[in-house]
Coordinates of C-alpha atoms and ligand atoms in Angstrom, one line a residue:
M1 CA 0.0 0.0 0.0
D2 CA 1.3 3.4 -0.9
L3 CA 1.8 5.9 1.9
P4 CA -0.7 8.8 1.6
R5 CA 1.0 12.0 0.7
G6 CA 0.2 15.6 1.7
I7 CA -1.5 17.9 -0.8
K8 CA 0.8 19.7 -3.3
G9 CA 1.2 23.3 -2.2
A10 CA 0.2 22.6 1.4
P11 CA 3.6 22.4 3.1
D12 CA 4.4 20.6 6.3
W13 CA 6.4 22.6 8.9
L14 CA 8.7 20.4 10.9
P15 CA 11.6 21.3 13.3
P16 CA 13.8 23.1 12.8
D17 CA 11.9 25.0 10.1
A18 CA 8.8 25.2 12.2
R19 CA 11.0 27.0 14.8
A20 CA 12.0 29.6 12.3
F21 CA 8.3 29.9 11.2
E22 CA 7.3 30.5 14.8
H23 CA 10.0 33.1 15.3
V24 CA 8.6 35.1 12.3
E25 CA 5.0 34.8 13.5
R26 CA 5.9 35.7 17.1
T27 CA 8.0 38.7 16.1
V28 CA 5.3 40.2 13.9
L29 CA 2.6 39.6 16.5
D30 CA 4.8 41.1 19.2
T31 CA 5.4 44.2 17.1
A32 CA 1.6 44.6 16.7
A33 CA 1.1 43.9 20.4
R34 CA 3.5 46.7 21.3
A35 CA 1.1 49.0 19.5
G36 CA -1.9 47.6 21.3
Y37 CA -3.2 45.3 18.6
E38 CA -5.2 42.5 20.3
R39 CA -5.3 39.0 18.9
V40 CA -8.6 37.9 17.2
R41 CA -9.4 34.5 15.8
T42 CA -12.0 34.1 13.1
P43 CA -13.1 30.9 11.4
I44 CA -11.0 29.3 8.6
F45 CA -14.2 28.9 6.6
E46 CA -16.9 31.5 5.9
P47 CA -20.0 31.7 3.8
T48 CA -18.8 32.2 0.2
E49 CA -20.5 35.6 -0.1
V50 CA -18.2 37.1 2.5
F51 CA -15.3 36.8 0.0
A52 CA -17.4 37.2 -3.2
R53 CA -18.7 40.5 -1.9
G54 CA -15.8 41.5 0.2
V55 CA -12.8 40.6 -1.9
G56 CA -14.7 41.3 -5.1
E57 CA -16.1 39.3 -8.1
S58 CA -13.6 40.7 -10.5
T59 CA -10.5 39.5 -8.6
D60 CA -8.3 36.5 -9.4
V61 CA -8.8 35.3 -5.9
V62 CA -12.6 35.0 -6.3
Q63 CA -12.7 34.1 -10.0
K64 CA -10.1 31.3 -9.9
E65 CA -8.5 30.6 -6.6
M66 CA -11.0 29.9 -3.9
Y67 CA -11.6 26.5 -2.3
T68 CA -15.4 26.6 -2.4
F69 CA -17.6 23.7 -1.6
L70 CA -21.2 22.8 -0.6
D71 CA -21.7 21.4 2.9
K72 CA -24.3 18.8 3.7
G73 CA -26.9 21.6 4.1
D74 CA -26.2 22.8 0.6
R75 CA -24.6 26.0 1.8
S76 CA -21.7 27.4 -0.2
L77 CA -18.7 27.7 2.0
T78 CA -15.1 28.9 1.2
L79 CA -11.8 28.3 2.9
R80 CA -10.6 31.8 3.7
P81 CA -8.3 33.1 0.9
E82 CA -7.4 36.2 3.0
G83 CA -8.2 37.7 6.4
T84 CA -9.7 41.1 6.0
A85 CA -13.2 40.2 4.8
G86 CA -13.7 37.7 7.6
V87 CA -12.4 40.1 10.3
M88 CA -14.7 42.8 9.0
R89 CA -17.7 40.3 8.9
A90 CA -17.0 39.4 12.5
A91 CA -16.7 43.1 13.6
L92 CA -20.0 43.9 12.0
E93 CA -21.7 40.9 13.4
A94 CA -20.5 41.9 16.9
N95 CA -21.8 45.5 16.2
V96 CA -18.3 46.9 16.8
P97 CA -19.1 50.1 14.8
K98 CA -21.7 51.0 17.5
T99 CA -20.0 49.8 20.6
G100 CA -17.6 52.7 21.1
G101 CA -13.9 52.6 21.9
L102 CA -12.9 52.9 18.3
P103 CA -10.6 52.2 16.6
A104 CA -10.6 48.5 17.2
K105 CA -7.0 47.4 16.8
W106 CA -6.8 43.7 16.0
A107 CA -4.1 41.2 15.0
Y108 CA -4.4 37.7 13.6
A109 CA -2.3 34.8 12.4
G110 CA -3.2 31.6 10.7
E111 CA -3.7 29.5 7.6
F112 CA -5.1 30.8 4.3
F113 CA -6.0 29.0 1.1
R114 CA -5.7 29.9 -2.6
Q115 CA -5.7 27.4 -5.4
E116 CA -2.7 28.9 -7.2
R117 CA 0.0 27.1 -9.1
P118 CA 2.5 26.1 -6.4
Q119 CA 6.0 27.5 -6.7
A120 CA 8.6 29.0 -4.4
G121 CA 6.8 31.5 -2.2
R122 CA 3.4 30.6 -3.6
Q123 CA 1.5 27.9 -1.8
R124 CA -2.1 26.6 -1.8
Q125 CA -2.1 26.7 2.0
F126 CA 0.0 29.5 3.4
N127 CA 0.2 31.5 6.5
Q128 CA -0.3 35.2 7.1
V129 CA 0.1 37.4 10.2
G130 CA -2.0 40.6 9.8
I131 CA -3.4 43.6 11.6
E132 CA -6.5 45.6 11.0
A133 CA -7.4 49.0 12.6
L134 CA -11.2 49.4 12.3
G135 CA -13.3 52.5 12.6
T136 CA -11.0 55.4 11.9
E137 CA -9.9 57.5 8.9
D138 CA -7.2 59.3 10.8
P139 CA -4.0 59.4 8.7
V140 CA -2.0 58.8 11.9
V141 CA -3.4 55.3 11.8
D142 CA -2.5 54.8 8.2
A143 CA 1.1 55.8 9.1
E144 CA 1.0 53.6 12.2
T145 CA 0.0 50.5 10.3
V146 CA 2.4 51.0 7.4
L147 CA 5.2 51.7 10.0
L148 CA 4.4 48.6 12.1
G149 CA 4.7 46.3 9.1
W150 CA 8.0 47.9 8.1
E151 CA 9.3 47.7 11.7
A152 CA 8.3 44.0 12.0
L153 CA 10.3 43.2 8.9
Q154 CA 13.2 45.3 10.1
R155 CA 13.2 43.5 13.5
L156 CA 13.3 40.2 11.6
G157 CA 16.4 41.4 9.8
L158 CA 14.9 42.0 6.4
H159 CA 16.8 45.1 5.3
E160 CA 16.6 44.7 1.5
L161 CA 13.1 45.9 1.5
V162 CA 11.2 48.3 -0.8
L163 CA 8.0 49.9 0.4
R164 CA 5.7 50.7 -2.5
I165 CA 2.8 53.0 -1.7
N166 CA 0.0 54.6 -3.7
N167 CA -3.2 56.6 -3.2
L168 CA -6.3 54.9 -4.7
G169 CA -8.6 57.7 -3.5
D170 CA -12.3 57.1 -2.6
R171 CA -14.9 55.1 -4.3
E172 CA -16.6 58.3 -5.3
D173 CA -13.4 59.4 -7.2
R174 CA -13.6 56.2 -9.4
A175 CA -16.4 56.9 -11.9
A176 CA -14.6 59.7 -13.7
Y177 CA -11.3 57.8 -13.6
H178 CA -12.9 54.6 -14.9
E179 CA -14.2 56.6 -17.9
H180 CA -10.6 57.8 -18.7
L181 CA -9.1 54.3 -18.2
N182 CA -11.8 52.6 -20.3
A183 CA -11.4 55.2 -23.1
Y184 CA -7.7 54.4 -23.1
L185 CA -8.3 50.6 -23.0
D186 CA -10.8 50.8 -25.8
R187 CA -7.9 51.6 -28.1
F188 CA -6.5 48.1 -27.7
D189 CA -7.5 44.6 -28.7
L190 CA -7.4 43.2 -25.2
P191 CA -7.4 39.5 -24.2
A192 CA -10.9 38.2 -23.5
E193 CA -10.2 37.7 -19.8
V194 CA -9.2 41.3 -19.4
E195 CA -12.2 42.5 -21.3
E196 CA -14.5 40.5 -19.1
R197 CA -12.9 41.7 -15.9
R198 CA -12.7 45.3 -16.7
R199 CA -16.5 45.3 -17.1
L200 CA -16.6 44.5 -13.4
N201 CA -13.6 46.6 -12.3
P202 CA -11.4 48.4 -14.8
L203 CA -8.6 48.6 -12.2
R204 CA -8.1 44.8 -12.6
A205 CA -6.5 45.5 -16.0
F206 CA -3.4 46.5 -13.9
D207 CA -2.9 43.0 -12.5
S208 CA -3.3 41.1 -15.7
K209 CA -0.2 38.9 -16.5
A210 CA -1.4 38.3 -20.1
P211 CA 1.3 38.9 -22.7
G212 CA 1.5 42.5 -23.8
M213 CA -0.6 43.9 -21.0
A214 CA 2.4 45.3 -19.0
E215 CA 3.3 47.5 -22.0
I216 CA -0.3 48.7 -22.4
M217 CA -0.7 49.4 -18.7
A218 CA 2.6 51.3 -18.5
E219 CA 1.1 54.1 -20.5
A220 CA -2.4 53.9 -18.9
P221 CA -3.8 56.9 -17.0
V222 CA -3.3 56.3 -13.2
L223 CA -5.9 56.7 -10.5
S224 CA -3.7 58.9 -8.2
D225 CA -4.1 61.7 -10.8
H226 CA -7.9 61.6 -10.4
V227 CA -8.4 61.5 -6.7
S228 CA -10.3 64.1 -4.7
E229 CA -8.5 67.0 -2.9
A230 CA -9.6 65.4 0.4
A231 CA -7.9 62.1 -0.5
K232 CA -4.8 63.9 -1.7
A233 CA -4.5 65.8 1.6
H234 CA -5.0 62.6 3.6
Y235 CA -2.3 60.9 1.6
A236 CA 0.1 63.8 2.0
Q237 CA -0.2 63.6 5.7
V238 CA 0.4 59.9 5.7
V239 CA 3.5 60.4 3.6
E240 CA 4.7 63.2 5.8
L241 CA 4.4 61.1 9.0
L242 CA 6.2 58.2 7.5
E243 CA 9.0 60.3 6.1
A244 CA 9.4 61.9 9.5
E245 CA 10.0 58.3 10.8
G246 CA 12.7 57.8 8.2
V247 CA 10.8 55.2 6.2
P248 CA 11.9 55.2 2.6
L249 CA 8.8 55.3 0.3
T250 CA 8.6 54.3 -3.3
H251 CA 5.6 56.0 -4.8
D252 CA 4.1 53.6 -7.4
P253 CA 1.0 54.9 -9.2
Q254 CA 0.6 51.5 -10.9
L255 CA 0.1 49.7 -7.5
V256 CA -3.5 48.8 -7.3
R257 CA -3.2 45.4 -5.5
G258 CA -5.3 42.4 -6.4
L259 CA -8.3 42.8 -4.1
D260 CA -11.3 45.1 -4.9
Y261 CA -11.8 46.6 -1.4
Y262 CA -8.8 49.0 -1.4
T263 CA -9.2 52.8 -1.2
R264 CA -6.8 55.6 -0.4
T265 CA -3.5 54.5 1.1
T266 CA -2.4 51.2 -0.5
F267 CA 1.1 49.6 0.0
E268 CA 3.2 46.6 -0.4
Y269 CA 6.5 45.4 1.2
Q270 CA 8.7 43.9 -1.4
A271 CA 11.9 42.0 -0.8
A272 CA 14.5 43.1 -3.3
N273 CA 15.8 39.6 -3.7
L274 CA 12.8 37.5 -4.4
G275 CA 12.1 37.8 -8.1
A276 CA 8.6 37.0 -9.2
Q277 CA 7.0 36.5 -5.7
S278 CA 8.6 39.6 -4.3
A279 CA 5.7 40.9 -2.1
V280 CA 6.3 39.7 1.4
G281 CA 3.2 41.6 2.5
G282 CA 0.8 44.3 1.6
G283 CA -2.3 46.1 2.7
G284 CA -4.2 49.3 2.6
R285 CA -7.4 51.1 3.5
Y286 CA -10.7 49.6 2.8
D287 CA -13.2 52.3 3.7
G288 CA -16.0 50.7 1.5
L289 CA -15.7 47.1 2.6
A290 CA -18.3 47.2 5.4
E291 CA -20.8 48.6 2.9
D292 CA -19.9 45.9 0.4
L293 CA -20.8 43.4 3.0
G294 CA -24.2 45.0 3.6
W295 CA -23.5 47.4 6.5
P296 CA -25.7 50.5 6.1
E297 CA -23.0 53.1 6.5
R298 CA -19.4 53.7 6.0
F299 CA -17.2 51.9 8.5
P300 CA -13.5 52.5 7.5
G301 CA -10.5 50.3 8.2
I302 CA -6.9 49.8 7.3
G303 CA -4.5 46.9 7.7
W304 CA -1.9 44.6 6.2
A305 CA -0.9 41.0 6.1
L306 CA 2.6 39.6 5.9
G307 CA 3.1 36.1 4.4
I308 CA 5.2 33.9 6.6
D309 CA 6.4 31.6 3.9
R310 CA 7.7 34.5 1.7
T311 CA 9.2 36.4 4.6
L312 CA 11.2 33.3 5.5
L313 CA 12.2 32.8 1.9
A314 CA 13.4 36.4 1.8
L315 CA 15.3 36.1 5.1
R316 CA 17.1 32.9 3.8
T317 CA 17.9 34.5 0.5
D318 CA 19.4 37.5 2.3
G319 CA 21.4 35.1 4.5
V320 CA 19.9 36.4 7.7
E321 CA 20.7 34.1 10.6
L322 CA 17.6 33.3 12.6
P323 CA 18.2 32.9 16.3
E324 CA 18.9 29.3 17.3
T325 CA 16.2 28.6 19.8
Q326 CA 16.8 25.8 22.2
R327 CA 14.4 23.0 22.4
V328 CA 14.8 22.7 26.2
A329 CA 17.0 24.6 28.8
V330 CA 18.0 21.6 30.8
F331 CA 18.7 17.9 29.9
V332 CA 18.7 15.3 32.6
V333 CA 21.2 12.5 32.2
A334 CA 21.1 9.2 34.2
A335 CA 24.5 7.5 34.7
S336 CA 22.8 4.0 34.7
T337 CA 19.5 2.7 33.5
D338 CA 18.3 1.8 37.0
L339 CA 18.3 5.5 37.8
A340 CA 15.6 6.2 35.2
P341 CA 12.8 6.7 37.8
Q342 CA 14.9 9.3 39.6
A343 CA 15.7 11.0 36.3
F344 CA 12.1 11.0 35.4
A345 CA 11.1 12.5 38.9
L346 CA 13.8 15.2 38.6
T347 CA 12.8 16.1 35.0
S348 CA 9.1 16.4 36.1
E349 CA 10.1 18.5 39.1
L350 CA 12.1 20.9 36.9
R351 CA 9.2 21.2 34.5
R352 CA 6.8 22.0 37.3
A353 CA 9.2 24.6 38.6
G354 CA 8.9 26.3 35.3
T355 CA 12.1 25.2 33.4
S356 CA 11.9 23.4 30.1
A357 CA 13.6 20.0 30.6
D358 CA 13.9 16.7 28.8
L359 CA 15.6 13.4 29.3
A360 CA 16.7 10.5 27.1
C361 CA 14.8 7.3 26.9
D362 CA 15.3 3.7 25.8
G363 CA 18.2 3.0 28.1
R364 CA 20.7 5.0 26.1
S365 CA 24.4 4.9 27.0
L366 CA 25.9 7.9 28.8
K367 CA 27.6 9.0 25.6
A368 CA 24.3 8.8 23.7
Q369 CA 22.5 10.8 26.4
F370 CA 25.1 13.6 26.2
K371 CA 24.7 13.6 22.5
A372 CA 20.9 14.0 22.9
A373 CA 21.6 16.8 25.4
D374 CA 23.7 18.6 22.9
R375 CA 21.2 18.2 20.2
S376 CA 18.4 19.6 22.4
G377 CA 20.3 22.9 22.5
A378 CA 20.1 22.8 26.4
R379 CA 22.7 24.9 28.2
Y380 CA 22.9 22.5 31.2
A381 CA 22.9 18.8 31.7
V382 CA 22.0 17.6 35.2
V383 CA 23.7 14.3 35.8
L384 CA 22.4 11.7 38.2
G385 CA 24.9 9.0 39.4
Q386 CA 24.3 6.3 42.0
R387 CA 26.6 8.0 44.5
E388 CA 25.0 11.4 44.0
V389 CA 21.5 10.1 44.3
E390 CA 22.4 8.6 47.7
A391 CA 24.0 11.8 48.8
G392 CA 21.0 13.9 47.6
E393 CA 23.2 15.6 45.1
V394 CA 23.4 16.1 41.3
T395 CA 26.2 17.2 39.0
V396 CA 25.4 20.2 36.9
R397 CA 27.4 20.4 33.7
D398 CA 27.5 23.6 31.6
L399 CA 27.3 22.1 28.1
F400 CA 28.7 25.2 26.5
T401 CA 31.9 25.6 28.6
G402 CA 32.2 22.0 29.9
E403 CA 32.5 23.2 33.5
Q404 CA 30.8 21.1 36.1
R405 CA 30.0 21.2 39.8
T406 CA 28.2 19.1 42.3
V407 CA 25.3 20.7 44.1
A408 CA 22.4 19.6 46.4
R409 CA 19.5 18.3 44.3
D410 CA 17.1 20.8 45.7
A411 CA 19.5 23.7 45.1
A412 CA 19.8 22.6 41.5
V413 CA 16.1 22.8 41.0
A414 CA 16.0 26.2 42.7
E415 CA 18.8 27.5 40.5
F416 CA 17.0 26.7 37.3
L417 CA 13.8 28.1 38.8
E418 CA 15.5 31.4 39.1
G419 CA 17.1 31.2 35.6
Ligands
HAM1 P1 -2.4 39.8 -0.1 O1 -1.4 40.8 -0.8 O2 -3.3 39.0 -1.0 O3 -3.2 40.7 0.9 O4 -1.6 38.8 0.8 C1 -0.6 39.3 1.7 C2 0.6 38.4 1.7 O5 0.2 37.0 1.9 C3 1.4 38.4 0.4 O6 2.2 39.6 0.3 C4 2.1 37.1 0.5 O7 3.3 37.3 1.3 C5 1.2 36.2 1.2 N1 0.5 35.4 0.3 C6 -0.6 35.6 -0.5 N2 -0.9 34.6 -1.3 C7 0.1 33.6 -1.0 C8 0.3 32.3 -1.5 N3 -0.4 31.7 -2.4 N4 1.4 31.7 -1.0 C9 2.2 32.2 -0.1 N5 2.0 33.4 0.4 C10 1.0 34.1 -0.1 C11 -4.2 40.2 1.7 O8 -4.4 39.0 1.9 C12 -4.9 41.3 2.4 N6 -6.0 40.7 3.3 C13 -4.0 42.1 3.3 C14 -4.7 43.2 4.0 C15 -5.0 43.2 5.3 N7 -5.2 44.3 3.5 C16 -5.8 45.0 4.4 N8 -5.7 44.4 5.6

């Protein structure tokens, strides 16, 4: 019988890579927590309409990439392809717009699903860490979110980073611009797919990868030339705040991003070294999303998501050393197999005292136990010998320096408790 295999594009994360993964996830969440963003958890699946309406019918994500299925009650459900629509759905369902204390500053991390062609940095199941600030249009919050993503990536050591930013204006600014853009696009014989999509949203012509489209779009009129004075003033403040923080910005009037909900400030963090899948993260304002989902009035928001897989890829390509985290702090070694119960008791006691501790099993030789101790990354081995056990003592060996000393068993536990 063949062994079952995992799904292509749905990676397994095993040690030590899983450790690096966690380091990235934790660093980003911690950066968000320092700014008061609280963790939320929303379901991995949602009614399909959350994404069809939220992300938009004209997008690649909704047209081609969603894992959508009928459940046994004939409801159309979709594995979340992104986080923002679900987070907004949850906020509206909980009546957050009316409960005061806005903005709500939320962070999330988890699995997302898109049926794309798997390649380096593009998976079918991937992980994002994201933040969303809901219920404010203040440009300070735009600057805060953009800066937090930048700083999280800096903290991780990703210095070869380009921050592209654009102003997509408000929905109300779009009608006149769409006319301009459509008049321009009418001059070309466009691929059928682009024709179809631009009927739904002419901006989508900017993300088409069809041959010849990049050349056509390079000359196309850009939205940032057609936004209102209010949107321009808002963007100018965001830029000023970010420049005062020393964040290097690359203004990119062609940056529209692939999801329909974006308005005003829109941005992407790109790793200079990643080639095709260079966006390690991106985000923007989505002041019309709540209304798209059926909320009766405007409820603005802004946020981003960073992809863990691509961030790790960028860190590796840059040769950034990730911190070697130890599996446990202390490794208990028994000099003979008949001391296994004492070793077990001491290990359990250390764990209860708050230290991470492990021990070897299967009656390994002393040499094999020390090898296991080294492999665990533990700084200290606590060695139990017959004579020491009788005397109520243990030997503590510093595995980094090789120094060792004999101490009372209880004192050893207390020592690691403090450490
Ligand atoms: P997004 O640009 O579609 O935005 O995805 C954000 C990041 O998720 C990407 O930059 C990339 O690192 C990662 N990512 C996306 N698709 C894949 C994939 N197939 N494989 C590996 N990584 C991937 C959003 O999802 C928005 N919800 C971000 C946002 C939050 N906007 C406002 N708030």
